[in-house]
C-alpha positions in Angstrom: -6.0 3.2 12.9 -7.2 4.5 9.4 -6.7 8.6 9.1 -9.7 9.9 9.7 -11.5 13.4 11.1 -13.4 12.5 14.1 -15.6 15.0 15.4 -17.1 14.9 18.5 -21.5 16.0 19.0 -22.3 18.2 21.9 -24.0 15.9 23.6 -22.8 13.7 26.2 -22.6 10.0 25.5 -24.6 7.4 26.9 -22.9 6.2 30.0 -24.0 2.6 29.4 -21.6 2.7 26.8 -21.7 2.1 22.9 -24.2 -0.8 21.8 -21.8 -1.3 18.5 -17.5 -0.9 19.5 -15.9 -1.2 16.0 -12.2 -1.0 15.9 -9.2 -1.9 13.3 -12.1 -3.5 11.6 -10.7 -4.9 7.9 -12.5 -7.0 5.5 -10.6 -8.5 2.6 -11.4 -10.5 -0.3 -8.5 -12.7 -2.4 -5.4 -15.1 -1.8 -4.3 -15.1 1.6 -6.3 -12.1 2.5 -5.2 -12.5 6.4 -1.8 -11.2 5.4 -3.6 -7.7 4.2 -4.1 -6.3 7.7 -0.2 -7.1 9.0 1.8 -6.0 6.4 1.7 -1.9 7.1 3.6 -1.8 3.7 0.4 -2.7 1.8 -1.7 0.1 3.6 -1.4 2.9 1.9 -1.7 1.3 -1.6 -4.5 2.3 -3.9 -7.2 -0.3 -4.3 -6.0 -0.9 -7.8 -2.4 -1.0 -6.4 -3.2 -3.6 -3.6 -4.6 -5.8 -6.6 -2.3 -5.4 -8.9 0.3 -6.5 -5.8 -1.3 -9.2 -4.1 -4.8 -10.0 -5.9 -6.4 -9.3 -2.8 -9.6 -6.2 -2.5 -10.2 -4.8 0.6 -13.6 -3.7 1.0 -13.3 -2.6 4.6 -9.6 -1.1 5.3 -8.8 -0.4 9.4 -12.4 1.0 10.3 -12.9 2.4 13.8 -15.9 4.0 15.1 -18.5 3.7 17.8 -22.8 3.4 17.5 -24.1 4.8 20.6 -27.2 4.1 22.1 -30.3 5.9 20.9 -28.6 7.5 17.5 -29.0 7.4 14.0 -25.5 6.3 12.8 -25.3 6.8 8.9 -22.4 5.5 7.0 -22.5 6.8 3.1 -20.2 6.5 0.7 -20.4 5.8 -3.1 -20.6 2.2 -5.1 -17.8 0.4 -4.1 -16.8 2.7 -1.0 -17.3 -0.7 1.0 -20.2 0.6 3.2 -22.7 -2.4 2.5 -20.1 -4.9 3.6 -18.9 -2.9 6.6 -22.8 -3.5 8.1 -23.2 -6.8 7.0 -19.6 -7.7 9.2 -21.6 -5.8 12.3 -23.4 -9.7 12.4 -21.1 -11.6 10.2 -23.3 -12.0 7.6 -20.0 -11.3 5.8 -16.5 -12.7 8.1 -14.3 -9.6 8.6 -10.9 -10.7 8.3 -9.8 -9.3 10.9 -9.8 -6.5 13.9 -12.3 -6.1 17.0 -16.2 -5.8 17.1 -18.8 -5.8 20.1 -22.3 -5.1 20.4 -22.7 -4.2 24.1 -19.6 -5.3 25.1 -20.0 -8.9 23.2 -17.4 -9.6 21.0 -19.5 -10.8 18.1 -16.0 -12.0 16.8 -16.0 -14.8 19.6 -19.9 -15.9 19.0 -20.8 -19.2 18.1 -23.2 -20.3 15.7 -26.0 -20.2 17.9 -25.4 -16.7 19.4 -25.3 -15.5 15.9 -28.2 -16.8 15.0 -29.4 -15.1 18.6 -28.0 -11.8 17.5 -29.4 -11.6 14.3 -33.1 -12.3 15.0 -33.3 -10.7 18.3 -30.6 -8.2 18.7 -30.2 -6.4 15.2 -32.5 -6.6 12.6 -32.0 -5.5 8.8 -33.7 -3.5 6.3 -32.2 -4.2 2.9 -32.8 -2.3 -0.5 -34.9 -5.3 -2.0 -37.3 -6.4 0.3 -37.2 -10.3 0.9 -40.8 -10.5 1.2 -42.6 -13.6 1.5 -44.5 -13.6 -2.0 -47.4 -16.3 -1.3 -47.6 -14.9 2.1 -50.3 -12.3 3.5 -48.2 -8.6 4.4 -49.6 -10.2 8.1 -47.8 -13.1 7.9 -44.9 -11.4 6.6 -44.6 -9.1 9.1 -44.9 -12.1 11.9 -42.3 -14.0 9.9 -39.5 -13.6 12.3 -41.5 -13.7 15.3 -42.7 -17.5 13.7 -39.4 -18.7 13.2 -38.3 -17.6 17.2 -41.3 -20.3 17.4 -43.4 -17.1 18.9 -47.4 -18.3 19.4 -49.7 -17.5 16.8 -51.9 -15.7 18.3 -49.2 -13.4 20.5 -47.1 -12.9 16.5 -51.1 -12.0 15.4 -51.2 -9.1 18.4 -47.7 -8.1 17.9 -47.7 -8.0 13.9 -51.1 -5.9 14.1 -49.4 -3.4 16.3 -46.2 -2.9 14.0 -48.3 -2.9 10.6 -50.3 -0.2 12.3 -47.6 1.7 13.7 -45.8 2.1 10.0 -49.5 2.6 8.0 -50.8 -0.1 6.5 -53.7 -0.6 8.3 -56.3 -2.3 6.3 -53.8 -4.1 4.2 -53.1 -6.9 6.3 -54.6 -9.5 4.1 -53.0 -8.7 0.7 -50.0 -10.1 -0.7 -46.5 -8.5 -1.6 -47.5 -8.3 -5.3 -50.3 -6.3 -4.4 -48.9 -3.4 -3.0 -46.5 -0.2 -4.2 -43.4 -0.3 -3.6 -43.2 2.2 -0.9 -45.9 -0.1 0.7 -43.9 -3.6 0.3 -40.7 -1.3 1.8 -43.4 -0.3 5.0 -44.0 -4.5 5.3 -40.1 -5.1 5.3 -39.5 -2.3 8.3 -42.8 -3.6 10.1 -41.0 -7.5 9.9 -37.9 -5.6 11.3 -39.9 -4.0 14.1 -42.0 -7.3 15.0 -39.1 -9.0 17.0 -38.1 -5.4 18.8 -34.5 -5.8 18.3 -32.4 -3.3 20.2 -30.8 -2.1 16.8 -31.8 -1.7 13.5 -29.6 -1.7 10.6 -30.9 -0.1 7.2 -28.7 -1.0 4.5 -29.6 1.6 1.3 -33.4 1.0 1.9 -35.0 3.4 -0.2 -32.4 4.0 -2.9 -35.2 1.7 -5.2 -38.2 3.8 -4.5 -39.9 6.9 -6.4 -38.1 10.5 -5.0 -41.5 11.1 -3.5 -42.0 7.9 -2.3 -38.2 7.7 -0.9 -39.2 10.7 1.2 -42.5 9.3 2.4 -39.8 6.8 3.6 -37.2 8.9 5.4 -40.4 10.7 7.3 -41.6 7.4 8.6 -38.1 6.7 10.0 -37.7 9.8 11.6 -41.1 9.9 12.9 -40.2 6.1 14.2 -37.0 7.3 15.9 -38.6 10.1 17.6 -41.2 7.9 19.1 -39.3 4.9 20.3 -35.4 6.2 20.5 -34.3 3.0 18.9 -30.7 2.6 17.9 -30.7 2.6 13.7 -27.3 2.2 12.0 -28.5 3.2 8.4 -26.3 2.6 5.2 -26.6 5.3 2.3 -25.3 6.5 -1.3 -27.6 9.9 -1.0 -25.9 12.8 0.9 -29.3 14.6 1.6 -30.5 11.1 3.2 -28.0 11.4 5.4 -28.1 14.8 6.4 -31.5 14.7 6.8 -31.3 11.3 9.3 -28.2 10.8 10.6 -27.3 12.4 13.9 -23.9 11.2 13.1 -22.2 10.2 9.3 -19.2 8.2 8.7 -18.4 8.9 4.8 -16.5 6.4 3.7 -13.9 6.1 0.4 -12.0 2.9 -0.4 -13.1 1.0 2.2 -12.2 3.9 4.2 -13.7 6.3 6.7 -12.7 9.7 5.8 -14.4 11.4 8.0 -16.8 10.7 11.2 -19.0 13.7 12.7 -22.4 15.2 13.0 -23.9 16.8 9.4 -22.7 19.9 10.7 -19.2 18.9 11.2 -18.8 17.4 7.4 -20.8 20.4 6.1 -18.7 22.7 8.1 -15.6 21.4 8.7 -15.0 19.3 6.0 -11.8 17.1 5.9 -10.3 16.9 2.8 -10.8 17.9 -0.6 -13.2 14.6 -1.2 -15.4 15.7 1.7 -15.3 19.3 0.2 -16.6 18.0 -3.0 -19.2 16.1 -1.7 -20.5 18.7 0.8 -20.4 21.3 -2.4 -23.9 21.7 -3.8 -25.2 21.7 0.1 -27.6 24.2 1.6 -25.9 25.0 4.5 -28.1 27.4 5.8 -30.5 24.3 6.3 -27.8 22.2 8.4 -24.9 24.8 10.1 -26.4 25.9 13.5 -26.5 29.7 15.0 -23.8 28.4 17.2 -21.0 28.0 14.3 -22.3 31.6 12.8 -22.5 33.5 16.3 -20.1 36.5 17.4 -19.5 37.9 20.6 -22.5 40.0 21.7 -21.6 44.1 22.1 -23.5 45.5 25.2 -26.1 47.1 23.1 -27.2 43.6 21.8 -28.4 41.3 24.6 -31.8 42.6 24.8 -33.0 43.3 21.7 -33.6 41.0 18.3 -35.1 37.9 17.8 -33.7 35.2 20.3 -32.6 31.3 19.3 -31.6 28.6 20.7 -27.7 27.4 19.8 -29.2 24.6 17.6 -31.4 26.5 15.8 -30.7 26.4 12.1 -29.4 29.0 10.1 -32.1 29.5 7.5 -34.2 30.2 10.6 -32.1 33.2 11.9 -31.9 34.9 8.0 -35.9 34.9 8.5 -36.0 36.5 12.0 -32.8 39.1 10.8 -35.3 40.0 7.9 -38.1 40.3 9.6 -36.6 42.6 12.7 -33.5 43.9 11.2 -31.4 43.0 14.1 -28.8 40.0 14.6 -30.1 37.5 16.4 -29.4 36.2 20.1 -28.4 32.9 20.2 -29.8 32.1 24.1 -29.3 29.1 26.3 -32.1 29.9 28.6 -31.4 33.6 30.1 -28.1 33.3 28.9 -26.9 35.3 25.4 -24.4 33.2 24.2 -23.9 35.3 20.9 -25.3 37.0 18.3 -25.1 36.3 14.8 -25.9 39.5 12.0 -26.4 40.2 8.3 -22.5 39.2 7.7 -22.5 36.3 9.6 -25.2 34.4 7.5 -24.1 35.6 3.9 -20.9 33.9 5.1 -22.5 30.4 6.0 -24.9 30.4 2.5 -21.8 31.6 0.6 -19.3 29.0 2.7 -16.9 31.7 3.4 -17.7 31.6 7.0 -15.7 30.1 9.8 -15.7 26.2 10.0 -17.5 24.1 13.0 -15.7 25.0 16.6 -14.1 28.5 14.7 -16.4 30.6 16.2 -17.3 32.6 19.4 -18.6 30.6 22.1 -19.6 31.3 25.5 -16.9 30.3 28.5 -17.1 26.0 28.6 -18.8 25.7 26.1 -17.9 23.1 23.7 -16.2 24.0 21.0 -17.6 20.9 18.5 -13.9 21.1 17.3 -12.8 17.3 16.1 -9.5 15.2 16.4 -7.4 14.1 13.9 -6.6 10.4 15.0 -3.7 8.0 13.2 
């Protein structure tokens, strides 16, 4: 398996098991690009080295990680980092070369034409940057596109198009045509045409890296507010480092086709894995992403019942306001229980990234220490 950090979330995972299992995953482009994945030699070569040697590029190089149900899982990387063809291999829109892939236990690997075709309108539907719209067509009939090629009635695509079109905004617009909209509206009609055929995930890949900064956040809102609501499993491909922290409940940063490191935002933030995750993680606010329970101490007797009381994943920029309003640390409770406190020193240390990393500090007896593995 490729090196990477994984970090484990607090949270326990969905016993039905993972909707996407990706493992040993390798996607190469060139002469004989089979050989790529079998010959350990060639592994550790720099891209440039690997063409130089064999003519050969891989985009994807021995990716393992799982999607569970219900999450956002964000993979970011920069151009050429090989995260836009690692999520078109999730439904073969591009072959990987080789390695294992399910989507709820499915091998996707062993799917015929026809399942594929079943996977990719029903099961998983994508978002892309440029929107695809229909241009002659109405934003209704766009919307209902996919439920009209599953050879859905009119009238039941009609109902079901009205609900999505609603449900991200546009109500009133139905009758007008891609050319008459913004582009953050023509973005809304590509997500509603995703949302028509309820697939169980939805895969963004770099959706709003085209829009206006304002209207990229309008964006961003809509699919947090849309995850909240319906829990849907998204899998949601990024270049921007604040779009990920900002959605992702979990980000695989990739680099050379690789994944560096896996983990919540406040693992990378916190505990980041190498120098290139450092430098990435730089120019971060961390008081807006580490949690009271990285910055917590051990609580001294005179401290349980007194200051202002958060829950362990209560931001840090939230505990500098309550320490400066009441001049006390804070209590970081899980119910009744004070599982820390975290002072003045504590936070200068997180905004100033001196403090300890993710899974260094004091936690209460079994609780989890957020603390990831190193896996080879």
């Amino acid at each position: 398996m490729s090196e990477a950090l994984v970090t484990t979330k607090d949270e326990t995972v969905a016993p039905e098991g993972p909707v996407f299992a990706v493992e040993n995953l390798w996607k190469v482009f060139g002469p004989k690009a089979e050989r790529i994945p079998d010959d350990t030699a060639l592994h550790d070569l720099s891209p440039a080295e690997l063409r130089e040697r064999t003519g050969c590029t891989a985009a994807v190089r021995d990716v393992s990680f799982e999607v569970n149900k219900g999450e956002v899982f964000v993979v970011m990387g920069l151009s050429g980092s090989g995260k836009s063809t690692l999520v078109r291999c999730l439904t073969r829109l591009i072959e990987p070369t080789s390695g294992r892939l399910a989507i709820d236990g499915e091998d996707v690997l062993a799917m015929d034409k026809a399942r594929l075709r079943e996977l990719r309108r029903r099961r998983a539907a994508m978002v892309f940057q440029h929107f695809g719209l229909l241009p002659h067509r109405s934003v209704l009939d766009n919307v209902a596109y996919g439920l009209e090629i599953q050879g859905v009635g009119k009238a039941e695509r009609r109902e079901k198009a009205l609900e999505v079109i609603a449900k991200v905004g546009l109500d009133g617009l139905e009758q007008r045509r891609p050319g008459q909209l913004s582009g953050g509206q023509q973005q809304r009609v590509g997500l509603a045409r995703a949302l028509a055929v309820d697939p169980e995930v939805l895969l963004f890949d770099e959706p709003f890296s085209a829009l206006d900064p304002l209207i990229r956040r309008d964006m961003q809102e809509e699919v947090v507010r849309l995850h909240r609501e319906e829990g849907r499993t998204m899998v949601f491909i990024t270049h921007d480092l604040s779009e990920a922290l900002k959605l992702g409940d979990r980000i695989a940063l990739m680099r050379d086709g690789r994944v560096v490191q896996l983990g919540t935002p406040e693992e990378i933030v916190g505990s980041p894995a190498d120098d290139y995750v450092r430098d990435f993680v730089r120019d971060v606010a961390r008081a807006d992403v580490m949690s009271v329970r990285s910055a917590m101490r051990p609580a001294g007797s005179d401290e349980e019942s007194r200051g202002a009381a958060l829950p362990p994943h209560a931001k840090v920029s939230e505990a500098i306001e309550a320490v400066a309003r009441s001049g006390f640390p804070v209590r970081v409770m899980d119910g009744k229980r004070c599982l820390g406190v975290v002072d003045h020193a504590a936070l200068l240390a997180v905004v100033a990234g001196t403090g300890a990393s993710v899974g260094a500090a004091a936690e209460a007896p079994g609780e989890p220490s957020g603390k990831g593995e190193v896996v080879a």
